[in-house]
PDB file of C-alpha atoms in Angstrom:
ATOM      1  CA  GLN A   1      -9.085 -35.400 -15.899  1.00 81.00           C
ATOM      2  CA  VAL A   2      -6.156 -38.355 -14.620  1.00 90.00           C
ATOM      3  CA  GLN A   3      -4.218 -39.928 -17.540  1.00 95.00           C
ATOM      4  CA  LEU A   4      -2.399 -43.195 -16.727  1.00 96.00           C
ATOM      5  CA  VAL A   5       0.248 -44.717 -19.356  1.00 97.00           C
ATOM      6  CA  GLU A   6       1.481 -47.883 -17.773  1.00 97.00           C
ATOM      7  CA  SER A   7       5.212 -49.417 -19.021  1.00 97.00           C
ATOM      8  CA  GLY A   8       7.722 -51.508 -18.306  1.00 97.00           C
ATOM      9  CA  GLY A   9       6.067 -55.238 -19.020  1.00 97.00           C
ATOM     10  CA  GLY A  10       7.595 -57.451 -20.910  1.00 97.00           C
ATOM     11  CA  TRP A  11       8.875 -61.083 -21.141  1.00 97.00           C
ATOM     12  CA  VAL A  12      11.149 -62.880 -18.482  1.00 97.00           C
ATOM     13  CA  GLN A  13      11.511 -66.097 -17.434  1.00 98.00           C
ATOM     14  CA  ALA A  14      10.197 -68.211 -14.353  1.00 98.00           C
ATOM     15  CA  GLY A  15      11.749 -66.160 -11.069  1.00 98.00           C
ATOM     16  CA  GLY A  16      13.172 -63.106 -12.840  1.00 98.00           C
ATOM     17  CA  SER A  17      12.122 -60.203 -11.291  1.00 98.00           C
ATOM     18  CA  LEU A  18      10.103 -56.957 -13.647  1.00 98.00           C
ATOM     19  CA  ARG A  19       9.217 -53.523 -12.724  1.00 98.00           C
ATOM     20  CA  LEU A  20       6.636 -51.564 -13.959  1.00 98.00           C
ATOM     21  CA  SER A  21       5.697 -48.541 -13.921  1.00 98.00           C
ATOM     22  CA  CYS A  22       3.334 -45.565 -14.382  1.00 97.00           C
ATOM     23  CA  ALA A  23       3.248 -42.729 -14.771  1.00 95.00           C
ATOM     24  CA  ALA A  24       0.224 -40.508 -14.106  1.00 93.00           C
ATOM     25  CA  SER A  25      -0.615 -36.484 -15.296  1.00 93.00           C
ATOM     26  CA  GLY A  26      -3.664 -34.367 -15.200  1.00 89.00           C
ATOM     27  CA  ARG A  27      -4.511 -34.331 -10.605  1.00 80.00           C
ATOM     28  CA  PRO A  28      -2.368 -33.706  -8.017  1.00 75.00           C
ATOM     29  CA  MET A  29      -0.800 -37.687  -7.298  1.00 73.00           C
ATOM     30  CA  SER A  30      -0.320 -36.755  -3.702  1.00 73.00           C
ATOM     31  CA  SER A  31      -4.352 -36.636  -4.142  1.00 72.00           C
ATOM     32  CA  ILE A  32      -5.268 -39.150  -5.023  1.00 83.00           C
ATOM     33  CA  VAL A  33      -5.217 -43.776  -4.987  1.00 89.00           C
ATOM     34  CA  MET A  34      -3.067 -45.922  -7.385  1.00 92.00           C
ATOM     35  CA  GLY A  35      -3.410 -49.247  -7.614  1.00 95.00           C
ATOM     36  CA  TRP A  36      -2.135 -52.084  -9.472  1.00 97.00           C
ATOM     37  CA  PHE A  37      -4.784 -54.717 -11.440  1.00 98.00           C
ATOM     38  CA  ARG A  38      -3.847 -57.410 -13.650  1.00 97.00           C
ATOM     39  CA  GLU A  39      -6.280 -59.271 -16.270  1.00 95.00           C
ATOM     40  CA  ALA A  40      -5.837 -62.410 -18.072  1.00 87.00           C
ATOM     41  CA  PRO A  41      -7.934 -63.530 -21.218  1.00 83.00           C
ATOM     42  CA  GLY A  42     -10.944 -65.027 -19.811  1.00 87.00           C
ATOM     43  CA  LYS A  43     -10.927 -64.067 -16.114  1.00 87.00           C
ATOM     44  CA  HIS A  44     -11.874 -60.783 -14.172  1.00 89.00           C
ATOM     45  CA  ARG A  45      -9.491 -58.076 -12.993  1.00 93.00           C
ATOM     46  CA  GLU A  46      -7.505 -59.462 -10.057  1.00 96.00           C
ATOM     47  CA  PHE A  47      -6.553 -56.690  -7.795  1.00 97.00           C
ATOM     48  CA  VAL A  48      -2.506 -56.896  -7.912  1.00 97.00           C
ATOM     49  CA  ALA A  49      -0.989 -53.772  -4.691  1.00 97.00           C
ATOM     50  CA  ALA A  50      -2.033 -49.781  -4.108  1.00 94.00           C
ATOM     51  CA  HIS A  51      -0.588 -46.903  -2.673  1.00 91.00           C
ATOM     52  CA  ASN A  52      -3.317 -44.853  -0.950  1.00 84.00           C
ATOM     53  CA  GLY A  53      -2.042 -41.364  -1.216  1.00 72.00           C
ATOM     54  CA  VAL A  54      -1.272 -38.166   2.223  1.00 63.00           C
ATOM     55  CA  ALA A  55      -4.996 -36.557   1.053  1.00 56.00           C
ATOM     56  CA  TYR A  56      -6.923 -39.502   2.718  1.00 56.00           C
ATOM     57  CA  GLY A  57      -4.666 -39.348   6.720  1.00 59.00           C
ATOM     58  CA  GLY A  58      -1.856 -41.617   5.742  1.00 64.00           C
ATOM     59  CA  GLU A  59       0.328 -43.493   3.616  1.00 73.00           C
ATOM     60  CA  SER A  60      -0.615 -47.148   3.723  1.00 85.00           C
ATOM     61  CA  THR A  61       0.148 -49.701   0.583  1.00 91.00           C
ATOM     62  CA  TYR A  62      -1.985 -52.579   0.332  1.00 93.00           C
ATOM     63  CA  TYR A  63      -0.833 -56.633  -1.700  1.00 95.00           C
ATOM     64  CA  ALA A  64      -3.171 -58.893  -2.848  1.00 96.00           C
ATOM     65  CA  ASN A  65      -2.059 -62.456  -0.967  1.00 95.00           C
ATOM     66  CA  SER A  66      -1.270 -63.940  -4.405  1.00 92.00           C
ATOM     67  CA  VAL A  67       1.523 -62.208  -4.231  1.00 94.00           C
ATOM     68  CA  LYS A  68       2.846 -61.028  -0.894  1.00 94.00           C
ATOM     69  CA  GLY A  69       6.651 -61.065  -0.528  1.00 96.00           C
ATOM     70  CA  ARG A  70       7.128 -60.910  -4.527  1.00 97.00           C
ATOM     71  CA  VAL A  71       5.916 -57.433  -5.415  1.00 97.00           C
ATOM     72  CA  THR A  72       6.277 -54.240  -4.445  1.00 96.00           C
ATOM     73  CA  ILE A  73       4.642 -50.680  -4.725  1.00 95.00           C
ATOM     74  CA  TYR A  74       6.861 -47.339  -4.695  1.00 92.00           C
ATOM     75  CA  ARG A  75       5.287 -44.231  -4.740  1.00 89.00           C
ATOM     76  CA  ASP A  76       6.482 -41.167  -5.921  1.00 88.00           C
ATOM     77  CA  ASN A  77       4.923 -37.583  -6.218  1.00 82.00           C
ATOM     78  CA  VAL A  78       7.293 -35.655  -7.855  1.00 85.00           C
ATOM     79  CA  LYS A  79       8.078 -37.635 -10.288  1.00 89.00           C
ATOM     80  CA  ASN A  80       4.239 -38.580 -11.110  1.00 89.00           C
ATOM     81  CA  ILE A  81       4.469 -42.000 -11.772  1.00 92.00           C
ATOM     82  CA  VAL A  82       4.170 -45.431  -9.005  1.00 93.00           C
ATOM     83  CA  ASP A  83       6.553 -48.368  -9.934  1.00 96.00           C
ATOM     84  CA  LEU A  84       4.975 -51.545  -9.395  1.00 98.00           C
ATOM     85  CA  GLN A  85       8.442 -54.327  -8.536  1.00 98.00           C
ATOM     86  CA  MET A  86       8.164 -58.020  -9.156  1.00 98.00           C
ATOM     87  CA  ALA A  87      10.193 -60.494  -8.035  1.00 98.00           C
ATOM     88  CA  ARG A  88      10.198 -64.239  -8.468  1.00 98.00           C
ATOM     89  CA  LEU A  89       7.681 -64.474 -10.852  1.00 97.00           C
ATOM     90  CA  LYS A  90       5.211 -67.188 -11.926  1.00 96.00           C
ATOM     91  CA  LEU A  91       3.413 -68.700 -14.973  1.00 96.00           C
ATOM     92  CA  LYS A  92       0.632 -68.149 -13.753  1.00 93.00           C
ATOM     93  CA  ASP A  93       1.961 -63.660 -13.529  1.00 95.00           C
ATOM     94  CA  THR A  94       1.187 -63.721 -16.515  1.00 96.00           C
ATOM     95  CA  THR A  95      -1.428 -61.529 -17.658  1.00 96.00           C
ATOM     96  CA  ILE A  96      -1.877 -57.615 -18.747  1.00 97.00           C
ATOM     97  CA  TYR A  97      -0.773 -55.357 -16.131  1.00 98.00           C
ATOM     98  CA  TYR A  98      -3.295 -51.677 -15.931  1.00 97.00           C
ATOM     99  CA  CYS A  99      -2.315 -49.094 -13.306  1.00 97.00           C
ATOM    100  CA  ALA A 100      -5.570 -46.720 -11.661  1.00 96.00           C
ATOM    101  CA  ALA A 101      -6.197 -44.124  -9.991  1.00 94.00           C
ATOM    102  CA  ASP A 102      -9.541 -42.877  -7.940  1.00 91.00           C
ATOM    103  CA  ASP A 103     -10.128 -39.355  -5.902  1.00 85.00           C
ATOM    104  CA  ASP A 104     -10.945 -41.452  -2.774  1.00 77.00           C
ATOM    105  CA  CYS A 105     -12.114 -45.576  -4.069  1.00 75.00           C
ATOM    106  CA  SER A 106     -14.563 -45.486  -1.422  1.00 75.00           C
ATOM    107  CA  GLY A 107     -12.557 -46.846   1.226  1.00 75.00           C
ATOM    108  CA  LYS A 108     -12.547 -49.956  -1.473  1.00 86.00           C
ATOM    109  CA  THR A 109      -9.122 -49.494  -2.102  1.00 88.00           C
ATOM    110  CA  GLN A 110      -8.244 -52.993  -2.699  1.00 91.00           C
ATOM    111  CA  HIS A 111     -11.634 -53.130  -5.768  1.00 92.00           C
ATOM    112  CA  HIS A 112     -11.273 -52.999  -9.327  1.00 93.00           C
ATOM    113  CA  ALA A 113     -14.599 -51.601  -8.969  1.00 93.00           C
ATOM    114  CA  ALA A 114     -13.757 -48.183  -7.211  1.00 92.00           C
ATOM    115  CA  TYR A 115     -10.890 -46.636  -9.480  1.00 94.00           C
ATOM    116  CA  GLU A 116     -12.340 -44.082 -11.915  1.00 94.00           C
ATOM    117  CA  TYR A 117      -9.287 -44.416 -13.626  1.00 95.00           C
ATOM    118  CA  TRP A 118      -6.770 -46.355 -16.190  1.00 96.00           C
ATOM    119  CA  GLY A 119      -4.641 -47.118 -17.734  1.00 97.00           C
ATOM    120  CA  SER A 120      -4.526 -49.056 -21.092  1.00 97.00           C
ATOM    121  CA  GLY A 121      -2.193 -51.375 -19.968  1.00 97.00           C
ATOM    122  CA  THR A 122       1.441 -53.816 -20.184  1.00 97.00           C
ATOM    123  CA  GLN A 123       1.935 -57.006 -20.392  1.00 97.00           C
ATOM    124  CA  VAL A 124       4.201 -59.375 -18.801  1.00 97.00           C
ATOM    125  CA  ALA A 125       4.280 -62.728 -20.143  1.00 97.00           C
ATOM    126  CA  ILE A 126       6.863 -65.346 -18.048  1.00 97.00           C
ATOM    127  CA  SER A 127       7.774 -68.461 -19.846  1.00 97.00           C
ATOM    128  CA  SER A 128       9.403 -71.730 -18.195  1.00 93.00           C
TER     129      SER A 128
END
């Protein structure tokens, strides 16, 4: 059983920065894939970033094209957290952000359907 709790969401002006955090428990973090997704009302859940665990033969990071250059994912297997540093935020970044985890994602690290465990989300609001 994996439990995920997001934090760090809030309000920020367009062009600003925000750092989201996800705390994982119930499973050694190094053995699971961690990802960040976002879902706005009326829209499907979209991939943001992910970080593979070392158990899969090597660590790799993945970013959606919409956030490349503005987002960095940080993973700390000692503290069992995965952070999402966001910069140069845009109005379209306004949504609920979810932390996700899975044992292996079946090779679909960038797809929400491949993740079994989810946090309840943290809301990010960008204003002009």
